Amino acid sequence: MSLSSQLKYLEELTTNAKQVQDNLLEEILRVNGNTEYLRHFLHGSSDKESFKKNVPVVSYDDVNPYIERVAKGEPSNVITGETITNFLLSSGTSGGKQKIFPVNNKYFEKMSFINGLCSSILSKYIDGVREGKVMTFLNTRPLATTPSGLPIAPLSTSFLMSDYFKNLPSKCYVSPDEVILCVDNKQNLYCHLLCGLVQREEVVSISAAFASYLVQAIQFLETHWNELCGNIRSGCISEWITDRGCRDSVSVILGGPNPELAYMIEHECSQKSWEGMITRLWPNSKFIQTIVTGQMSQYIPILEFYSNKLPLVSPRYASSETIFGVNLNPLCKPQDVSYTFLPNMSYFEFLLVDEANNDEIVELVNVKLGCFYEPLVTNNFGLCRYRMGDILQVTGFYNSAPQFRFVRRKGMVLSVNVEVTTEQDILKALNHAGLVLESSALMLMGFTCYVDISTIPGHYVFYWELKEKSFNGIVKLDKKVMVECCCVIEESFDVLYRKFRTKYGSIGALEIRVVAQGTFDSLMKYFITKGASTSQYKTPICIKDPQGLAILEDKVLARFFSDKSPPL
Ligand code: AMP
């Protein structure tokens, strides 16, 4: 679709959101009404009223037995009238265990549409987006298969391996498909950077699905720029790049020896500070495209530091269950991002999240401004009224399609007593502590937290990986600064926390455990061996996994405690 027809279609979809949703539900019920799952509740009827009255709101555990049966080889119609061709593996790092979701090409078709739409939206705001190249850190991992022989892989891998990606009419990436499809993550990352550096003048944007991976790529560059420059100087790729596809295709891009370019990059990378390194190495880059909302907001200061505050564009909100929507205002501040739900993706309902805990469920077009909701997804592939576990807030409407701010993932909370400290509270508190760190030229590169109830009273523990702003600087920990950070975090928690801590003494002093550099990389690698994908990986804000905790504990360099009770 052309840019203008894509934007025209967006207008139609959002103007007729209710009709599009009703039609989609009708289609889903027509195709899936006769599945074992839905027959159980609908007894053959397939109208919207019966659906609303009889089909229960469910969580993964409720549908898992049905999904497992299809994975083990029973026909797809246990759960869907569609033919299932793939299973998507959720990252499982945004709160809980990994899950698998059945899909087929319809999902990838929607993904292609969304990718095109995001690019059209960007073109409206930024000139020349479609003229230059994108340095994108796409990667894949080896496919696993279900007992019935169907591929199981994270969304990104599944999409990249689908015909929709293969047959894209024009790819504007610096890296060839051979690099993108290389399942060895280290070789893949090295080659992406090599291709990006060689074509540095042409790069107009830098992207990765999630901000955490982009930060990882920059850190990889910090440790490999010397070797990359050596390759550019000689025109030969390092021996350890053994993947044939990568070697052959990247050699072509490398062209031949280029000592001037190698010298120029070496000169930049050996500067003491890496502030603005992205714009120094890629001088024509206009923006960074990566998700920086929700859990990813912790990476905003790091990306701003490396990019001299290039615009950070969070393009979409999507999951293995469904794609939800797009950001229609790509140049807004990361803190102001809202996603406009697209009514042709899945049938969406919303469970009101309020203190009274009432079970009110509303349709997409009936959500109310300012209210908090958890989305319920009914998709083509057998999920019906499925609780997403994400909490969103309505910030406005585009035509009649609502726009949502991503608030937090449900269940990601810390609690010693009856206080509930949410992911959002934690991120806010860290923002405040970040200001204290800023004044001492330190950057927070990674964090996670948990509640230590082995002490009496229990207390909150934060694991922090820190870095000096100047390149290769040894982190010097100033006790005063670190204790101040502990205090600032406590002060920004809500009144219940402060009461338990200060008045009743039933929460102990907050602790920061500083871990060695590279610890969060090891944590990621651990989750990846458990099945998470590199590009979909999200550092858990709160960690419960005992082995994950052991990795962190093993690398603790210093401990600091708040030394005063927060004021009430
Ligand atoms: P996965 O199924 O592994 O891709 O993880 C999907 C989850 O990632 C969602 O349910 C959200 O919690 C999170 N997520 C996806 N997109 C965004 C976004 N744009 N902003 C914040 N969180 C997101």
XYZ file of C-alpha atoms and ligand atoms in Angstrom:
591
model
C 0.000 0.000 0.000
C 1.227 3.511 -0.752
C 1.828 6.020 2.018
C -1.348 7.979 1.298
C -3.572 4.906 1.010
C -2.151 3.562 4.254
C -2.969 6.779 6.092
C -6.406 6.890 4.461
C -7.046 3.338 5.649
C -6.006 4.370 9.165
C -8.663 7.115 9.051
C -11.311 4.619 7.937
C -10.381 2.084 10.598
C -10.366 4.557 13.450
C -13.515 6.349 12.303
C -15.451 3.097 12.045
C -13.828 1.432 15.051
C -17.072 0.004 16.412
C -18.205 -1.466 13.101
C -14.745 -2.902 12.387
C -14.700 -4.530 15.837
C -18.206 -5.979 15.437
C -17.346 -7.368 12.020
C -14.144 -8.893 13.349
C -15.918 -10.579 16.261
C -18.566 -11.884 13.895
C -15.861 -13.363 11.663
C -13.993 -14.899 14.618
C -17.165 -16.490 15.970
C -18.142 -17.764 12.518
C -14.762 -19.418 12.051
C -14.156 -20.528 15.637
C -17.714 -21.075 16.925
C -17.485 -24.801 16.307
C -14.235 -25.432 18.114
C -14.269 -27.718 21.103
C -13.403 -24.752 23.301
C -16.181 -22.403 22.207
C -18.852 -25.109 21.756
C -18.452 -25.801 25.416
C -19.723 -22.290 26.217
C -21.784 -21.318 23.187
C -23.473 -24.647 22.333
C -23.567 -23.770 18.653
C -24.664 -20.127 18.831
C -22.322 -17.556 17.425
C -23.836 -14.162 18.166
C -22.167 -11.371 20.098
C -24.706 -11.450 22.964
C -24.134 -15.167 23.660
C -20.395 -14.577 23.477
C -20.560 -11.815 26.074
C -22.930 -13.733 28.313
C -21.355 -17.166 28.225
C -17.695 -17.042 27.325
C -15.572 -16.592 30.453
C -12.690 -14.195 30.971
C -9.587 -16.390 31.177
C -5.891 -16.398 31.946
C -3.167 -18.471 30.352
C -3.560 -21.398 32.718
C -7.181 -21.806 31.600
C -6.366 -22.107 27.898
C -2.999 -23.776 28.243
C -4.415 -27.359 28.195
C -6.145 -26.676 24.855
C -3.059 -25.021 23.349
C -0.885 -27.896 24.536
C -3.182 -30.415 22.875
C -2.800 -28.679 19.511
C 0.950 -28.424 20.059
C 1.035 -32.152 20.684
C -0.675 -32.891 17.387
C -4.438 -32.769 17.877
C -6.244 -30.851 15.114
C -6.275 -27.044 15.353
C -10.066 -27.091 15.803
C -9.699 -27.952 19.464
C -9.324 -24.199 19.809
C -9.597 -22.478 16.406
C -11.168 -22.950 12.983
C -7.994 -21.511 11.445
C -5.140 -23.800 10.444
C -2.327 -23.278 12.905
C 1.130 -23.103 11.351
C 3.325 -21.559 14.090
C 3.541 -21.140 17.825
C 4.804 -17.844 19.210
C 6.882 -18.026 22.361
C 6.385 -15.090 24.707
C 9.491 -13.615 26.304
C 8.313 -14.581 29.757
C 10.599 -11.945 31.198
C 7.929 -9.290 31.610
C 6.490 -11.196 34.537
C 6.245 -14.908 34.768
C 6.705 -18.035 32.789
C 7.043 -18.431 29.051
C 3.883 -19.134 27.151
C 3.152 -20.370 23.645
C 0.436 -18.993 21.391
C -0.900 -20.560 18.182
C -0.968 -18.360 15.057
C -0.785 -18.560 11.284
C 0.076 -16.239 8.411
C -2.805 -13.928 9.311
C -0.717 -12.728 12.252
C 2.291 -11.995 10.035
C 0.079 -10.244 7.506
C -1.127 -7.933 10.266
C 2.462 -7.411 11.384
C 3.457 -6.399 7.847
C 0.574 -3.962 7.732
C 1.618 -2.428 11.060
C 5.255 -2.106 9.974
C 4.176 -0.291 6.815
C 1.797 1.912 8.750
C 4.475 2.885 11.309
C 6.801 3.840 8.499
C 4.077 5.950 6.802
C 3.342 7.715 10.095
C 7.044 8.489 10.537
C 7.310 9.832 6.997
C 4.616 12.354 7.881
C 6.832 13.808 10.601
C 10.402 13.276 9.448
C 11.710 14.074 5.975
C 13.788 11.546 4.098
C 12.908 8.544 6.278
C 12.447 6.333 3.244
C 15.551 7.605 1.478
C 18.340 6.479 3.769
C 19.107 3.211 5.504
C 18.172 1.795 8.869
C 20.719 0.179 11.128
C 18.450 -2.302 12.820
C 19.499 -4.921 15.311
C 17.175 -7.654 14.137
C 18.029 -11.185 15.077
C 16.615 -14.668 15.147
C 17.166 -17.766 17.186
C 17.021 -21.413 16.243
C 13.499 -22.710 15.748
C 12.229 -25.340 18.129
C 9.329 -27.519 17.110
C 6.247 -28.760 18.892
C 5.767 -32.530 19.217
C 3.526 -32.193 16.136
C 6.374 -30.617 14.162
C 5.211 -26.995 14.046
C 7.814 -24.273 14.620
C 7.939 -22.576 18.022
C 9.830 -19.280 18.161
C 9.552 -15.767 19.543
C 7.459 -13.350 17.520
C 10.474 -11.562 16.023
C 12.081 -14.804 14.798
C 8.797 -16.162 13.480
C 8.112 -12.984 11.524
C 11.626 -12.720 10.130
C 11.453 -16.315 8.960
C 8.033 -15.891 7.360
C 7.435 -15.222 3.683
C 6.159 -11.783 4.625
C 9.650 -10.692 5.584
C 11.387 -12.639 2.821
C 9.210 -11.073 0.155
C 9.272 -7.472 1.356
C 9.559 -5.446 -1.864
C 12.282 -3.167 -0.569
C 14.464 -3.494 2.487
C 16.218 -0.415 3.676
C 18.499 -2.119 6.218
C 22.269 -1.753 6.298
C 22.549 -5.490 6.957
C 21.754 -8.211 4.444
C 19.184 -10.930 5.208
C 22.012 -13.405 5.882
C 23.026 -11.335 8.934
C 19.476 -10.803 10.132
C 18.746 -14.528 9.874
C 22.015 -15.689 11.474
C 20.998 -17.497 14.658
C 24.330 -16.907 16.389
C 23.592 -13.703 18.301
C 27.222 -12.624 18.721
C 28.099 -12.994 15.059
C 24.828 -11.323 14.140
C 25.493 -8.289 16.368
C 29.090 -7.920 15.209
C 28.058 -8.016 11.552
C 25.203 -5.540 12.080
C 27.710 -3.085 13.545
C 30.262 -3.701 10.833
C 27.669 -3.082 8.109
C 26.400 -0.022 9.968
C 29.862 1.489 10.360
C 30.832 0.918 6.737
C 27.618 2.591 5.543
C 27.609 5.217 8.290
C 26.823 8.154 5.997
C 23.663 6.480 4.695
C 22.190 5.592 8.088
C 19.132 7.761 8.877
C 17.846 5.801 11.837
C 18.877 3.190 14.339
C 16.436 0.657 15.636
C 15.862 -2.373 17.819
C 12.566 -3.821 18.987
C 13.192 -2.969 22.641
C 15.520 -0.361 24.161
C 17.323 -2.916 26.310
C 18.761 -4.573 23.222
C 19.872 -1.302 21.716
C 21.798 -0.500 24.884
C 23.338 -3.934 24.711
C 24.425 -3.281 21.119
C 26.137 -0.045 22.147
C 27.920 -1.838 24.964
C 29.032 -4.477 22.488
C 30.419 -1.701 20.305
C 32.344 -0.358 23.312
C 34.123 -3.660 23.683
C 34.559 -4.471 19.976
C 35.274 -1.171 18.165
C 38.977 -1.883 17.966
C 38.402 -5.179 16.245
C 35.708 -3.708 13.981
C 38.123 -0.963 12.923
C 40.766 -3.605 12.237
C 38.327 -5.345 9.879
C 37.495 -2.084 8.110
C 41.173 -1.191 7.775
C 42.128 -4.554 6.256
C 38.886 -5.254 4.410
C 38.833 -8.729 6.006
C 36.309 -10.018 8.508
C 37.478 -11.573 11.791
C 38.086 -15.320 11.664
C 35.535 -16.067 14.362
C 32.719 -14.972 12.048
C 32.242 -18.487 10.780
C 28.666 -18.248 9.515
C 29.108 -18.573 5.736
C 26.140 -16.392 4.872
C 27.424 -13.596 7.132
C 31.024 -13.842 5.879
C 30.088 -13.765 2.203
C 27.453 -11.064 2.351
C 29.338 -8.773 4.735
C 32.555 -9.107 2.699
C 30.697 -7.626 -0.255
C 29.551 -4.675 1.864
C 33.013 -4.213 3.342
C 34.314 -3.887 -0.206
C 38.020 -3.699 0.499
C 40.540 -2.013 2.806
C 39.378 1.393 4.053
C 42.072 2.810 6.381
C 40.621 6.359 6.396
C 37.271 5.177 7.674
C 38.950 2.922 10.249
C 41.049 5.831 11.466
C 38.036 8.105 11.717
C 36.010 5.588 13.759
C 38.982 4.787 15.983
C 39.481 8.466 16.626
C 35.844 8.865 17.766
C 35.702 5.670 19.823
C 38.909 6.347 21.707
C 37.586 9.656 23.081
C 37.247 9.614 26.832
C 33.519 10.218 26.824
C 31.009 8.312 24.751
C 28.414 11.024 25.133
C 26.685 11.493 21.763
C 28.557 8.538 20.238
C 25.570 7.526 18.105
C 25.419 10.890 16.356
C 29.208 11.021 16.093
C 29.430 7.669 14.346
C 26.207 8.025 12.366
C 26.093 11.754 11.611
C 22.958 11.605 9.452
C 20.840 9.684 11.928
C 17.619 11.532 12.619
C 15.961 9.354 15.234
C 16.110 6.121 17.185
C 13.228 3.714 16.801
C 12.783 1.412 19.776
C 10.246 0.809 22.497
C 11.003 2.980 25.511
C 7.681 2.710 27.318
C 6.796 0.483 30.286
C 9.744 -1.500 31.606
C 11.911 -0.011 28.880
C 11.646 3.537 30.211
C 14.625 2.821 32.463
C 16.843 2.987 29.353
C 15.767 6.477 28.274
C 18.597 8.344 30.070
C 21.222 5.939 28.690
C 19.978 6.286 25.122
C 19.730 10.052 25.474
C 23.319 10.132 26.675
C 24.657 8.082 23.761
C 22.553 9.833 21.136
C 22.729 13.482 22.147
C 19.000 13.331 22.688
C 17.934 12.217 19.227
C 14.162 11.672 19.178
C 13.295 8.283 20.681
C 10.381 6.825 18.760
C 8.290 4.059 20.340
C 6.437 2.807 17.310
C 3.999 0.145 18.458
C 2.504 -1.904 21.218
C 2.402 -5.590 20.363
C 2.701 -8.994 21.962
C 2.645 -12.663 21.056
C -1.092 -12.643 21.726
C -1.925 -9.787 19.355
C -0.819 -6.477 17.959
C -2.614 -3.672 19.756
C -1.774 -0.395 18.121
C 0.597 2.283 16.977
C 1.992 5.584 18.153
C 0.490 8.280 15.945
C 2.645 11.005 17.418
C 6.128 9.522 16.974
C 8.070 12.626 17.928
C 6.381 13.153 21.276
C 8.444 12.784 24.445
C 8.932 9.145 25.527
C 6.983 9.907 28.706
C 3.973 11.053 26.645
C 3.674 8.098 24.300
C 0.210 6.677 23.753
C -0.764 3.864 21.463
C -3.878 4.132 19.320
C -5.594 0.757 19.225
C -6.351 -0.561 15.759
C -9.738 -2.253 15.625
C -8.804 -4.714 12.870
C -6.091 -6.467 14.923
C -8.179 -8.451 17.433
C -11.477 -8.044 19.199
C -10.674 -5.952 22.271
C -12.564 -5.601 25.525
C -11.398 -3.889 28.684
C -11.635 -4.822 32.317
C -11.831 -1.760 34.507
C -9.027 -1.607 37.053
C -10.163 0.381 40.053
C -10.060 0.239 43.798
C -13.597 -1.117 44.069
C -12.443 -4.120 42.046
C -15.677 -4.233 40.107
C -15.796 -6.506 37.114
C -17.027 -3.997 34.578
C -16.062 -4.949 31.038
C -16.392 -2.411 28.231
C -15.861 -2.488 24.488
C -13.055 -0.695 22.704
C -15.037 2.411 21.795
C -16.611 2.708 25.254
C -13.532 3.120 27.422
C -13.463 6.340 29.419
C -10.816 9.012 29.379
C -8.429 8.785 32.336
C -9.579 5.312 33.439
C -7.258 2.346 33.885
C -7.982 -0.944 32.138
C -6.600 -4.389 31.503
C -7.195 -5.456 27.887
C -8.989 -8.719 27.102
C -8.059 -10.211 23.764
C -10.161 -12.335 21.450
C -8.010 -13.201 18.461
C -8.370 -15.323 15.339
C -6.317 -18.137 16.763
C -8.372 -19.316 19.723
C -7.789 -16.823 22.522
C -11.149 -15.632 23.832
C -11.484 -12.856 26.381
C -7.901 -13.492 27.385
C -6.468 -11.293 30.162
C -3.318 -9.635 28.959
C -1.916 -8.697 32.338
C -0.961 -5.212 31.109
C -2.457 -2.127 32.721
C -3.213 0.795 30.428
C -4.689 4.259 30.894
C -6.916 6.013 28.362
C -5.284 9.277 27.299
C -7.506 10.285 24.381
C -9.201 9.217 21.180
C -8.182 9.327 17.556
C -11.512 9.478 15.731
C -13.347 6.818 17.715
C -10.333 4.620 18.482
C -9.004 5.026 22.016
C -5.401 5.829 22.807
C -3.654 4.265 25.765
C -0.588 4.943 27.808
C 1.213 1.773 28.872
C 1.189 1.925 32.668
C 2.654 -1.325 33.904
C 2.566 -5.070 33.843
C 0.234 -6.583 36.407
C 1.728 -8.486 39.264
C 5.077 -6.762 38.993
C 5.022 -5.416 42.480
C 7.080 -5.334 45.615
C 5.426 -5.794 48.930
C 6.732 -6.546 52.408
C 3.569 -5.709 54.258
C 0.239 -4.755 52.684
C 1.803 -1.867 50.771
C 1.889 -2.330 47.000
C 4.829 -0.795 45.203
C 4.172 -1.074 41.505
C 6.495 -1.132 38.543
C 5.461 2.443 37.896
C 6.333 3.519 41.463
C 9.720 1.860 41.099
C 10.463 3.542 37.793
C 9.439 6.923 39.189
C 11.648 6.455 42.253
C 14.571 5.474 40.042
C 14.119 8.621 38.008
C 14.633 10.618 41.176
C 17.666 8.576 42.180
C 18.969 9.043 38.633
C 19.268 12.758 39.283
C 21.518 12.071 42.275
C 23.658 9.751 40.149
C 23.804 12.293 37.349
C 25.489 14.764 39.653
C 28.287 12.275 40.249
C 28.732 11.363 36.553
C 27.418 7.829 36.990
C 24.857 6.045 34.826
C 22.515 3.271 35.824
C 23.002 0.577 33.164
C 20.688 -2.043 34.578
C 18.582 -2.717 37.610
C 16.147 -5.122 39.117
C 14.751 -5.567 42.594
C 13.167 -7.983 45.003
C 11.870 -8.189 48.522
C 14.262 -9.775 50.980
C 12.159 -11.327 53.693
C 15.036 -13.263 55.185
C 15.714 -10.166 57.277
C 13.385 -9.020 60.037
C 11.666 -6.816 59.086
C 11.785 -7.546 55.363
C 13.192 -4.872 53.084
C 13.454 -3.874 49.436
C 16.685 -4.727 47.646
C 17.774 -3.093 44.390
C 20.552 -4.552 42.269
C 22.292 -1.813 40.304
C 24.884 -2.012 37.579
C 26.646 1.340 37.299
C 28.977 2.896 34.801
C 31.101 6.022 34.727
C 30.025 8.451 32.043
C 33.547 8.705 30.759
C 34.642 5.759 28.674
C 36.260 2.866 30.511
C 36.206 4.827 33.715
C 36.436 2.690 36.810
C 33.282 3.087 38.846
C 34.157 4.882 42.048
C 31.442 4.422 44.591
C 30.884 7.312 46.912
C 29.089 6.016 49.994
C 27.369 9.356 50.570
C 25.924 9.379 47.051
C 24.789 5.768 47.245
C 23.119 6.184 50.624
C 21.439 9.313 49.292
C 20.085 7.245 46.382
C 18.596 4.737 48.870
C 16.923 7.588 50.751
C 15.599 9.287 47.621
C 14.016 6.042 46.438
C 12.283 5.535 49.774
C 11.081 9.121 49.854
C 9.338 8.778 46.532
C 7.396 5.642 47.484
C 3.780 6.064 48.525
C 2.498 6.943 51.946
C 1.749 3.352 52.933
C 5.353 2.323 52.339
C 6.616 5.323 54.279
C 4.222 4.641 57.158
C 5.296 1.005 57.492
C 8.897 2.024 57.268
C 8.867 5.106 59.494
C 5.936 4.841 61.857
C 5.552 1.096 62.414
C 9.065 -0.065 61.589
C 7.676 -3.065 59.741
C 9.742 -2.463 56.608
C 13.528 -2.367 56.933
C 15.935 0.135 55.377
C 16.067 -0.032 51.596
C 19.248 -1.552 50.240
C 21.164 -1.050 46.992
C 23.546 -3.833 46.009
C 25.964 -2.685 43.344
C 26.907 -5.494 40.982
C 29.918 -5.879 38.684
C 29.766 -4.647 35.107
C 28.371 -7.263 32.761
C 26.100 -8.799 35.417
C 22.905 -7.831 33.625
C 24.334 -9.288 30.464
C 24.839 -12.582 32.315
C 21.302 -12.353 33.630
C 20.005 -11.911 30.101
C 22.052 -14.851 28.883
C 20.579 -16.967 31.637
C 17.019 -16.044 30.601
C 17.934 -16.720 26.989
C 19.087 -20.229 27.814
C 15.679 -20.639 29.397
C 14.072 -19.722 26.072
C 13.736 -15.914 25.974
C 14.778 -14.289 22.710
C 17.488 -11.640 22.649
C 15.490 -8.991 20.884
C 12.303 -9.551 22.887
C 14.129 -9.818 26.210
C 13.006 -7.402 28.896
C 15.031 -7.193 32.097
C 12.530 -8.072 34.813
C 11.844 -5.075 37.025
C 11.205 -7.373 39.953
C 12.958 -10.679 40.019
C 11.736 -13.825 41.700
C 13.609 -16.499 39.768
C 16.010 -18.121 42.305
C 18.737 -18.857 39.746
C 18.485 -15.341 38.356
C 18.876 -14.014 41.896
C 21.886 -16.247 42.447
C 23.574 -14.759 39.338
C 23.088 -11.278 40.769
C 24.162 -12.212 44.287
C 27.331 -13.712 42.968
C 28.386 -10.385 41.475
C 27.619 -8.031 44.357
C 30.485 -5.581 44.894
C 29.058 -3.328 47.578
C 25.946 -2.792 49.663
C 24.387 0.452 50.815
C 21.402 1.118 53.060
C 19.243 4.170 53.523
C 20.248 5.820 56.768
C 17.078 7.687 57.603
C 13.392 6.980 57.628
C 11.456 8.690 54.840
C 9.259 11.575 55.983
C 5.525 10.856 56.154
P 6.074 -10.740 24.246
O 4.817 -11.505 24.076
O 7.207 -11.499 24.772
O 6.399 -9.969 23.028
O 5.793 -9.622 25.359
C 4.679 -8.795 25.234
C 4.659 -7.838 26.387
O 5.704 -6.868 26.223
C 3.392 -7.019 26.444
O 2.322 -7.698 27.046
C 3.854 -5.827 27.243
O 3.875 -6.118 28.619
C 5.281 -5.625 26.738
N 5.249 -4.627 25.637
C 5.098 -4.824 24.316
N 5.087 -3.658 23.640
C 5.223 -2.689 24.567
C 5.259 -1.277 24.525
N 5.181 -0.600 23.367
N 5.425 -0.602 25.696
C 5.527 -1.260 26.860
N 5.487 -2.588 26.975
C 5.328 -3.302 25.852
